[in-house]
Tab-separated table of N, CA and C in Angstrom:
chain	number	residue	atom	x	y	z
M	1	MET	N	-14.432	2.680	3.930
M	1	MET	CA	-13.782	1.643	3.147
M	1	MET	C	-14.698	1.148	2.032
M	2	LYS	N	-15.977	1.018	2.311
M	2	LYS	CA	-16.879	0.484	1.299
M	2	LYS	C	-16.877	1.352	0.050
M	3	GLY	N	-16.832	2.678	0.219
M	3	GLY	CA	-16.772	3.579	-0.927
M	3	GLY	C	-15.506	3.375	-1.731
M	4	LEU	N	-14.401	3.162	-1.041
M	4	LEU	CA	-13.125	2.933	-1.717
M	4	LEU	C	-13.173	1.631	-2.495
M	5	MET	N	-13.718	0.597	-1.909
M	5	MET	CA	-13.728	-0.714	-2.564
M	5	MET	C	-14.541	-0.684	-3.856
M	6	LYS	N	-15.529	0.213	-3.943
M	6	LYS	CA	-16.294	0.351	-5.184
M	6	LYS	C	-15.416	0.903	-6.303
M	7	LYS	N	-14.396	1.679	-5.949
M	7	LYS	CA	-13.507	2.283	-6.939
M	7	LYS	C	-12.372	1.349	-7.350
M	8	ILE	N	-12.163	0.285	-6.616
M	8	ILE	CA	-11.056	-0.640	-6.866
M	8	ILE	C	-11.615	-1.912	-7.509
M	9	PRO	N	-11.130	-2.289	-8.692
M	9	PRO	CA	-11.595	-3.551	-9.290
M	9	PRO	C	-11.287	-4.737	-8.368
M	10	ASP	N	-12.200	-5.689	-8.307
M	10	ASP	CA	-12.036	-6.856	-7.431
M	10	ASP	C	-10.705	-7.564	-7.642
M	11	GLU	N	-10.283	-7.682	-8.899
M	11	GLU	CA	-9.045	-8.413	-9.182
M	11	GLU	C	-7.803	-7.704	-8.644
M	12	CYS	N	-7.928	-6.424	-8.272
M	12	CYS	CA	-6.788	-5.676	-7.716
M	12	CYS	C	-6.725	-5.765	-6.193
M	13	CYS	N	-7.791	-6.244	-5.560
M	13	CYS	CA	-7.842	-6.372	-4.103
M	13	CYS	C	-7.259	-7.728	-3.710
M	14	GLU	N	-6.063	-7.708	-3.155
M	14	GLU	CA	-5.383	-8.960	-2.800
M	14	GLU	C	-5.723	-9.446	-1.399
M	15	TYR	N	-6.172	-8.540	-0.539
M	15	TYR	CA	-6.470	-8.934	0.839
M	15	TYR	C	-7.382	-7.882	1.452
M	16	TYR	N	-8.340	-8.324	2.257
M	16	TYR	CA	-9.136	-7.426	3.083
M	16	TYR	C	-9.413	-8.149	4.389
M	17	GLY	N	-8.980	-7.560	5.498
M	17	GLY	CA	-9.201	-8.178	6.795
M	17	GLY	C	-8.416	-7.465	7.875
M	18	ASN	N	-8.469	-8.008	9.084
M	18	ASN	CA	-7.824	-7.337	10.216
M	18	ASN	C	-6.764	-8.202	10.893
M	19	ASP	N	-6.080	-9.029	10.114
M	19	ASP	CA	-4.985	-9.832	10.668
M	19	ASP	C	-3.942	-8.927	11.325
M	20	LYS	N	-3.217	-9.483	12.278
M	20	LYS	CA	-2.184	-8.720	13.002
M	20	LYS	C	-0.999	-8.351	12.115
M	21	ILE	N	-0.747	-9.140	11.084
M	21	ILE	CA	0.395	-8.906	10.194
M	21	ILE	C	-0.086	-8.924	8.748
M	22	LEU	N	0.308	-7.911	7.990
M	22	LEU	CA	0.052	-7.875	6.550
M	22	LEU	C	1.403	-7.727	5.857
M	23	VAL	N	1.651	-8.537	4.850
M	23	VAL	CA	2.953	-8.535	4.179
M	23	VAL	C	2.780	-8.251	2.692
M	24	CYS	N	3.608	-7.353	2.186
M	24	CYS	CA	3.772	-7.135	0.748
M	24	CYS	C	5.191	-7.594	0.439
M	25	GLN	N	5.326	-8.550	-0.473
M	25	GLN	CA	6.641	-9.147	-0.696
M	25	GLN	C	6.856	-9.458	-2.167
M	26	GLU	N	8.077	-9.209	-2.627
M	26	GLU	CA	8.547	-9.638	-3.944
M	26	GLU	C	10.003	-10.011	-3.788
M	27	ASN	N	10.349	-11.189	-4.290
M	27	ASN	CA	11.702	-11.720	-4.118
M	27	ASN	C	12.058	-11.695	-2.637
M	28	LYS	N	13.148	-11.086	-2.248
M	28	LYS	CA	13.532	-11.068	-0.827
M	28	LYS	C	13.156	-9.759	-0.143
M	29	ARG	N	12.527	-8.860	-0.875
M	29	ARG	CA	12.145	-7.574	-0.289
M	29	ARG	C	10.753	-7.683	0.320
M	30	LYS	N	10.617	-7.106	1.527
M	30	LYS	CA	9.385	-7.312	2.278
M	30	LYS	C	8.985	-6.050	3.038
M	31	PHE	N	7.708	-5.648	2.883
M	31	PHE	CA	7.099	-4.606	3.695
M	31	PHE	C	6.135	-5.312	4.634
M	32	VAL	N	6.291	-5.072	5.945
M	32	VAL	CA	5.460	-5.748	6.943
M	32	VAL	C	4.708	-4.703	7.755
M	33	MET	N	3.370	-4.780	7.719
M	33	MET	CA	2.554	-3.884	8.527
M	33	MET	C	2.064	-4.659	9.737
M	34	HIS	N	2.403	-4.154	10.918
M	34	HIS	CA	1.958	-4.733	12.184
M	34	HIS	C	0.669	-4.013	12.570
M	35	ASN	N	-0.436	-4.694	12.443
M	35	ASN	CA	-1.755	-4.099	12.636
M	35	ASN	C	-2.178	-4.188	14.103
M	36	ASN	N	-1.491	-3.441	14.962
M	36	ASN	CA	-1.811	-3.448	16.394
M	36	ASN	C	-3.176	-2.832	16.679
M	37	SER	N	-3.681	-2.030	15.752
M	37	SER	CA	-4.965	-1.358	15.935
M	37	SER	C	-6.149	-2.294	15.689
M	38	GLY	N	-5.919	-3.387	14.982
M	38	GLY	CA	-7.016	-4.297	14.650
M	38	GLY	C	-7.928	-3.773	13.552
M	39	ARG	N	-7.500	-2.728	12.838
M	39	ARG	CA	-8.307	-2.175	11.744
M	39	ARG	C	-8.374	-3.158	10.574
M	40	ASN	N	-9.425	-3.019	9.793
M	40	ASN	CA	-9.486	-3.748	8.530
M	40	ASN	C	-8.531	-3.081	7.556
M	41	LEU	N	-7.708	-3.880	6.904
M	41	LEU	CA	-6.736	-3.382	5.938
M	41	LEU	C	-7.100	-3.900	4.556
M	42	LEU	N	-6.885	-3.063	3.558
M	42	LEU	CA	-7.101	-3.441	2.169
M	42	LEU	C	-5.763	-3.371	1.444
M	43	LYS	N	-5.312	-4.516	0.940
M	43	LYS	CA	-4.067	-4.585	0.170
M	43	LYS	C	-4.437	-4.574	-1.311
M	44	ILE	N	-3.894	-3.595	-2.037
M	44	ILE	CA	-4.246	-3.375	-3.439
M	44	ILE	C	-3.020	-3.604	-4.316
M	45	ARG	N	-3.173	-4.391	-5.367
M	45	ARG	CA	-2.116	-4.547	-6.377
M	45	ARG	C	-2.239	-3.336	-7.305
M	46	VAL	N	-1.244	-2.462	-7.275
M	46	VAL	CA	-1.265	-1.244	-8.087
M	46	VAL	C	-0.647	-1.513	-9.454
M	47	ASP	N	0.571	-2.031	-9.461
M	47	ASP	CA	1.334	-2.230	-10.696
M	47	ASP	C	0.664	-3.256	-11.609
M	48	GLY	N	0.211	-2.792	-12.762
M	48	GLY	CA	-0.395	-3.687	-13.743
M	48	GLY	C	-1.836	-4.055	-13.466
M	49	CYS	N	-2.434	-3.483	-12.425
M	49	CYS	CA	-3.831	-3.791	-12.112
M	49	CYS	C	-4.621	-2.498	-11.921
M	50	LEU	N	-4.436	-1.827	-10.785
M	50	LEU	CA	-5.140	-0.566	-10.563
M	50	LEU	C	-4.649	0.500	-11.541
M	51	ILE	N	-3.341	0.578	-11.734
M	51	ILE	CA	-2.744	1.491	-12.716
M	51	ILE	C	-2.028	0.616	-13.738
M	52	THR	N	-2.456	0.714	-14.987
M	52	THR	CA	-1.909	-0.190	-16.006
M	52	THR	C	-0.948	0.488	-16.976
M	53	SER	N	-0.781	1.793	-16.868
M	53	SER	CA	0.153	2.464	-17.777
M	53	SER	C	1.119	3.334	-16.984
M	54	GLY	N	2.272	3.574	-17.579
M	54	GLY	CA	3.273	4.411	-16.921
M	54	GLY	C	3.973	3.674	-15.794
M	55	THR	N	4.825	4.412	-15.096
M	55	THR	CA	5.528	3.830	-13.951
M	55	THR	C	4.685	4.030	-12.707
M	56	ARG	N	4.624	3.025	-11.866
M	56	ARG	CA	3.779	3.065	-10.671
M	56	ARG	C	4.359	2.135	-9.619
M	57	CYS	N	3.884	2.286	-8.384
M	57	CYS	CA	4.370	1.444	-7.293
M	57	CYS	C	3.751	0.052	-7.377
M	58	ASP	N	4.229	-0.853	-6.542
M	58	ASP	CA	3.761	-2.240	-6.564
M	58	ASP	C	2.425	-2.433	-5.851
M	59	PHE	N	2.312	-1.888	-4.634
M	59	PHE	CA	1.137	-2.116	-3.803
M	59	PHE	C	0.684	-0.823	-3.138
M	60	ALA	N	-0.563	-0.848	-2.670
M	60	ALA	CA	-1.077	0.175	-1.768
M	60	ALA	C	-1.789	-0.565	-0.640
M	61	VAL	N	-1.693	-0.014	0.561
M	61	VAL	CA	-2.410	-0.573	1.707
M	61	VAL	C	-3.238	0.548	2.318
M	62	ASP	N	-4.555	0.362	2.300
M	62	ASP	CA	-5.496	1.303	2.904
M	62	ASP	C	-5.722	0.836	4.334
M	63	ASP	N	-5.563	1.761	5.298
M	63	ASP	CA	-5.654	1.350	6.708
M	63	ASP	C	-7.027	1.592	7.331
M	64	ASN	N	-8.044	1.767	6.495
M	64	ASN	CA	-9.421	1.926	6.960
M	64	ASN	C	-9.598	3.152	7.850
M	65	SER	N	-8.812	4.183	7.586
M	65	SER	CA	-9.017	5.459	8.277
M	65	SER	C	-8.926	6.536	7.209
M	66	THR	N	-7.913	7.351	7.279
M	66	THR	CA	-7.729	8.394	6.266
M	66	THR	C	-6.375	8.275	5.589
M	67	ASP	N	-5.695	7.169	5.809
M	67	ASP	CA	-4.328	7.012	5.314
M	67	ASP	C	-4.206	5.869	4.309
M	68	VAL	N	-3.229	6.020	3.417
M	68	VAL	CA	-2.864	4.944	2.504
M	68	VAL	C	-1.342	4.870	2.449
M	69	TYR	N	-0.829	3.671	2.314
M	69	TYR	CA	0.610	3.426	2.208
M	69	TYR	C	0.897	2.942	0.793
M	70	LEU	N	1.754	3.659	0.079
M	70	LEU	CA	2.182	3.257	-1.257
M	70	LEU	C	3.509	2.531	-1.114
M	71	ILE	N	3.583	1.314	-1.605
M	71	ILE	CA	4.730	0.439	-1.372
M	71	ILE	C	5.426	0.122	-2.691
M	72	GLU	N	6.726	0.373	-2.744
M	72	GLU	CA	7.542	-0.027	-3.894
M	72	GLU	C	8.633	-0.971	-3.408
M	73	LEU	N	8.669	-2.162	-3.971
M	73	LEU	CA	9.684	-3.164	-3.656
M	73	LEU	C	10.642	-3.194	-4.838
M	74	LYS	N	11.890	-2.834	-4.597
M	74	LYS	CA	12.822	-2.563	-5.694
M	74	LYS	C	14.143	-3.271	-5.475
M	75	GLY	N	14.866	-3.478	-6.551
M	75	GLY	CA	16.225	-4.005	-6.456
M	75	GLY	C	17.114	-3.006	-5.751
M	76	LYS	N	17.807	-2.175	-6.503
M	76	LYS	CA	18.674	-1.171	-5.877
M	76	LYS	C	18.501	0.216	-6.476
M	77	ASP	N	17.523	0.398	-7.352
M	77	ASP	CA	17.350	1.665	-8.053
M	77	ASP	C	16.390	2.592	-7.299
M	78	LEU	N	16.924	3.285	-6.314
M	78	LEU	CA	16.125	4.214	-5.511
M	78	LEU	C	15.571	5.340	-6.371
M	79	ARG	N	16.339	5.769	-7.371
M	79	ARG	CA	15.868	6.842	-8.263
M	79	ARG	C	14.570	6.434	-8.959
M	80	LYS	N	14.554	5.249	-9.532
M	80	LYS	CA	13.350	4.790	-10.229
M	80	LYS	C	12.198	4.596	-9.244
M	81	ALA	N	12.489	4.105	-8.055
M	81	ALA	CA	11.453	3.931	-7.034
M	81	ALA	C	10.796	5.265	-6.699
M	82	CYS	N	11.591	6.328	-6.610
M	82	CYS	CA	11.044	7.661	-6.325
M	82	CYS	C	10.106	8.110	-7.437
M	83	ILE	N	10.492	7.865	-8.683
M	83	ILE	CA	9.638	8.225	-9.821
M	83	ILE	C	8.324	7.444	-9.764
M	84	GLN	N	8.407	6.153	-9.485
M	84	GLN	CA	7.211	5.319	-9.408
M	84	GLN	C	6.284	5.786	-8.288
M	85	LEU	N	6.850	6.134	-7.148
M	85	LEU	CA	6.033	6.605	-6.026
M	85	LEU	C	5.416	7.964	-6.317
M	86	LYS	N	6.167	8.859	-6.957
M	86	LYS	CA	5.605	10.174	-7.308
M	86	LYS	C	4.417	10.018	-8.249
M	87	ASN	N	4.543	9.160	-9.252
M	87	ASN	CA	3.435	8.936	-10.183
M	87	ASN	C	2.234	8.316	-9.481
M	88	SER	N	2.477	7.361	-8.620
M	88	SER	CA	1.390	6.721	-7.871
M	88	SER	C	0.742	7.713	-6.915
M	89	TYR	N	1.563	8.545	-6.274
M	89	TYR	CA	1.046	9.580	-5.374
M	89	TYR	C	0.070	10.485	-6.120
M	90	LYS	N	0.460	10.939	-7.305
M	90	LYS	CA	-0.410	11.827	-8.096
M	90	LYS	C	-1.727	11.132	-8.436
M	91	TYR	N	-1.665	9.858	-8.789
M	91	TYR	CA	-2.871	9.096	-9.117
M	91	TYR	C	-3.799	9.000	-7.898
M	92	PHE	N	-3.245	8.631	-6.753
M	92	PHE	CA	-4.066	8.472	-5.548
M	92	PHE	C	-4.624	9.810	-5.078
M	93	LYS	N	-3.843	10.864	-5.183
M	93	LYS	CA	-4.320	12.187	-4.769
M	93	LYS	C	-5.477	12.643	-5.655
M	94	LYS	N	-5.390	12.352	-6.943
M	94	LYS	CA	-6.426	12.760	-7.897
M	94	LYS	C	-7.702	11.929	-7.746
M	95	ASN	N	-7.571	10.638	-7.495
M	95	ASN	CA	-8.716	9.729	-7.545
M	95	ASN	C	-9.329	9.352	-6.200
M	96	PHE	N	-8.646	9.640	-5.107
M	96	PHE	CA	-9.141	9.279	-3.778
M	96	PHE	C	-8.975	10.469	-2.844
M	97	SER	N	-9.571	10.398	-1.664
M	97	SER	CA	-9.500	11.533	-0.734
M	97	SER	C	-8.845	11.127	0.583
M	98	TYR	N	-7.583	10.760	0.501
M	98	TYR	CA	-6.830	10.406	1.702
M	98	TYR	C	-6.282	11.663	2.363
M	99	LYS	N	-6.262	11.653	3.691
M	99	LYS	CA	-5.663	12.758	4.437
M	99	LYS	C	-4.142	12.672	4.364
M	100	THR	N	-3.613	11.462	4.509
M	100	THR	CA	-2.162	11.270	4.488
M	100	THR	C	-1.802	10.116	3.563
M	101	ILE	N	-0.809	10.360	2.717
M	101	ILE	CA	-0.275	9.323	1.845
M	101	ILE	C	1.158	9.061	2.287
M	102	HIS	N	1.419	7.814	2.661
M	102	HIS	CA	2.746	7.397	3.116
M	102	HIS	C	3.438	6.663	1.970
M	103	CYS	N	4.652	7.044	1.653
M	103	CYS	CA	5.418	6.392	0.580
M	103	CYS	C	6.543	5.573	1.195
M	104	ARG	N	6.613	4.299	0.810
M	104	ARG	CA	7.608	3.384	1.367
M	104	ARG	C	8.340	2.642	0.249
M	105	VAL	N	9.662	2.522	0.398
M	105	VAL	CA	10.489	1.783	-0.560
M	105	VAL	C	11.302	0.750	0.207
M	106	VAL	N	11.284	-0.482	-0.284
M	106	VAL	CA	12.141	-1.528	0.262
M	106	VAL	C	13.078	-1.949	-0.864
M	107	LEU	N	14.381	-1.797	-0.615
M	107	LEU	CA	15.409	-2.069	-1.619
M	107	LEU	C	16.240	-3.280	-1.225
M	108	SER	N	16.802	-3.943	-2.221
M	108	SER	CA	17.741	-5.016	-1.909
M	108	SER	C	19.081	-4.422	-1.497
M	109	LYS	N	19.391	-3.256	-2.041
M	109	LYS	CA	20.647	-2.576	-1.725
M	109	LYS	C	20.481	-1.097	-2.036
M	110	ILE	N	21.015	-0.243	-1.185
M	110	ILE	CA	20.981	1.198	-1.439
M	110	ILE	C	22.354	1.611	-1.936
M	111	SER	N	22.397	2.137	-3.148
M	111	SER	CA	23.685	2.578	-3.692
M	111	SER	C	23.907	4.050	-3.363
M	112	SER	N	25.148	4.422	-3.138
M	112	SER	CA	25.491	5.798	-2.760
M	112	SER	C	25.038	6.835	-3.779
M	113	PRO	N	25.219	6.616	-5.100
M	113	PRO	CA	24.761	7.630	-6.055
M	113	PRO	C	23.259	7.880	-5.982
M	114	ALA	N	22.484	6.850	-5.663
M	114	ALA	CA	21.033	7.007	-5.585
M	114	ALA	C	20.638	7.960	-4.473
M	115	VAL	N	21.377	7.951	-3.379
M	115	VAL	CA	21.061	8.810	-2.239
M	115	VAL	C	21.237	10.281	-2.606
M	116	ALA	N	22.108	10.574	-3.559
M	116	ALA	CA	22.355	11.953	-3.986
M	116	ALA	C	21.589	12.309	-5.257
M	117	SER	N	20.699	11.461	-5.716
M	117	SER	CA	20.034	11.672	-7.000
M	117	SER	C	19.037	12.824	-6.971
M	118	CYS	N	18.814	13.394	-8.150
M	118	CYS	CA	17.827	14.465	-8.306
M	118	CYS	C	16.428	13.965	-7.961
M	119	GLU	N	16.128	12.722	-8.350
M	119	GLU	CA	14.806	12.161	-8.086
M	119	GLU	C	14.531	12.059	-6.590
M	120	LEU	N	15.542	11.647	-5.818
M	120	LEU	CA	15.372	11.567	-4.369
M	120	LEU	C	15.195	12.962	-3.785
M	121	LYS	N	15.969	13.926	-4.273
M	121	LYS	CA	15.823	15.306	-3.793
M	121	LYS	C	14.432	15.847	-4.110
M	122	GLU	N	13.919	15.545	-5.312
M	122	GLU	CA	12.560	15.963	-5.674
M	122	GLU	C	11.531	15.291	-4.776
M	123	MET	N	11.747	14.023	-4.467
M	123	MET	CA	10.836	13.290	-3.590
M	123	MET	C	10.824	13.921	-2.202
M	124	LEU	N	11.988	14.250	-1.685
M	124	LEU	CA	12.071	14.868	-0.356
M	124	LEU	C	11.431	16.250	-0.353
M	125	LYS	N	11.545	16.969	-1.461
M	125	LYS	CA	10.878	18.273	-1.585
M	125	LYS	C	9.362	18.080	-1.573
M	126	MET	N	8.877	17.081	-2.294
M	126	MET	CA	7.449	16.785	-2.324
M	126	MET	C	6.957	16.375	-0.939
M	127	VAL	N	7.760	15.613	-0.216
M	127	VAL	CA	7.417	15.204	1.146
M	127	VAL	C	7.163	16.431	2.008
M	128	LYS	N	8.046	17.410	1.891
M	128	LYS	CA	7.930	18.626	2.697
M	128	LYS	C	6.720	19.464	2.275
M	129	GLU	N	6.547	19.665	0.976
M	129	GLU	CA	5.469	20.518	0.471
M	129	GLU	C	4.090	19.891	0.630
M	130	GLU	N	3.988	18.597	0.378
M	130	GLU	CA	2.690	17.917	0.391
M	130	GLU	C	2.363	17.298	1.749
M	131	LYS	N	3.310	17.342	2.661
M	131	LYS	CA	3.128	16.765	3.998
M	131	LYS	C	2.806	15.269	3.933
M	132	ILE	N	3.625	14.560	3.160
M	132	ILE	CA	3.507	13.106	3.111
M	132	ILE	C	4.694	12.523	3.866
M	133	SER	N	4.611	11.259	4.196
M	133	SER	CA	5.752	10.636	4.864
M	133	SER	C	6.456	9.714	3.874
M	134	PHE	N	7.772	9.609	4.026
M	134	PHE	CA	8.591	8.831	3.094
M	134	PHE	C	9.677	8.113	3.871
M	135	LYS	N	9.783	6.800	3.634
M	135	LYS	CA	10.846	5.998	4.250
M	135	LYS	C	11.379	5.025	3.219
M	136	TYR	N	12.665	4.730	3.333
M	136	TYR	CA	13.233	3.652	2.526
M	136	TYR	C	14.229	2.881	3.365
M	137	LYS	N	14.334	1.587	3.055
M	137	LYS	CA	15.180	0.716	3.855
M	137	LYS	C	15.580	-0.503	3.028
M	138	ASN	N	16.656	-1.145	3.431
M	138	ASN	CA	17.101	-2.389	2.789
M	138	ASN	C	16.283	-3.582	3.261
M	139	ASP	N	15.984	-4.482	2.354
M	139	ASP	CA	15.430	-5.817	2.584
M	139	ASP	C	14.050	-5.876	3.238
M	140	ARG	N	13.881	-5.227	4.375
M	140	ARG	CA	12.612	-5.319	5.108
M	140	ARG	C	12.316	-3.991	5.790
M	141	LEU	N	11.071	-3.547	5.646
M	141	LEU	CA	10.628	-2.335	6.326
M	141	LEU	C	9.384	-2.700	7.130
M	142	ASP	N	9.427	-2.436	8.434
M	142	ASP	CA	8.297	-2.715	9.319
M	142	ASP	C	7.578	-1.418	9.646
M	143	GLU	N	6.263	-1.476	9.594
M	143	GLU	CA	5.409	-0.327	9.899
M	143	GLU	C	4.451	-0.769	10.990
M	144	ILE	N	4.334	0.020	12.054
M	144	ILE	CA	3.427	-0.324	13.150
M	144	ILE	C	2.215	0.590	13.085
M	145	LEU	N	1.052	-0.017	12.999
M	145	LEU	CA	-0.207	0.709	12.930
M	145	LEU	C	-0.868	0.626	14.297
M	146	GLU	N	-0.841	1.729	15.022
M	146	GLU	CA	-1.416	1.772	16.384
M	146	GLU	C	-2.880	2.154	16.335
C-alpha cells in the first residue's frame, strides 16, 4: 500500500483505514464495502483528481492486497458508465500492478436499451478476456470483503 500511496496525490485520497464499512456515495446512489477482513482500505477520488481528462469512473477502492474496485455512480446511463469504467480500467492497468480489477456501477435506474447496448457487450467481452469482475445494480451495491 505504501508504494501505491506514493503514486496517488494526497488530495485524491479520501480515506485510509480499516473501518468495517466504507461508503462511496453520490446523490442517492451508494456503493458499500463491508470490510469483514479488517484490511486497510484506500478510497481514491478518480474523477477530476487522479484522472483529470477524458471520461473516468468516480472512485477507486484499494483493498490492501492485489485488488482494486473501480466505482461508477450513475443516473441511468449504463452505456456511459461502461465507457467510463473501460477508460479507468486502462489507466489502472497501465499505471499500477493489480492482480484483479473489479468494475462496479450503481445506477438510479437501469433502462432496457442500455442492457442491450454495444458498450455493455464490449464491457462483458473485456470482462471475459481480461478476467475482471463486473457488477451493476440499482441504488445500492454491497460488496463483502472477506
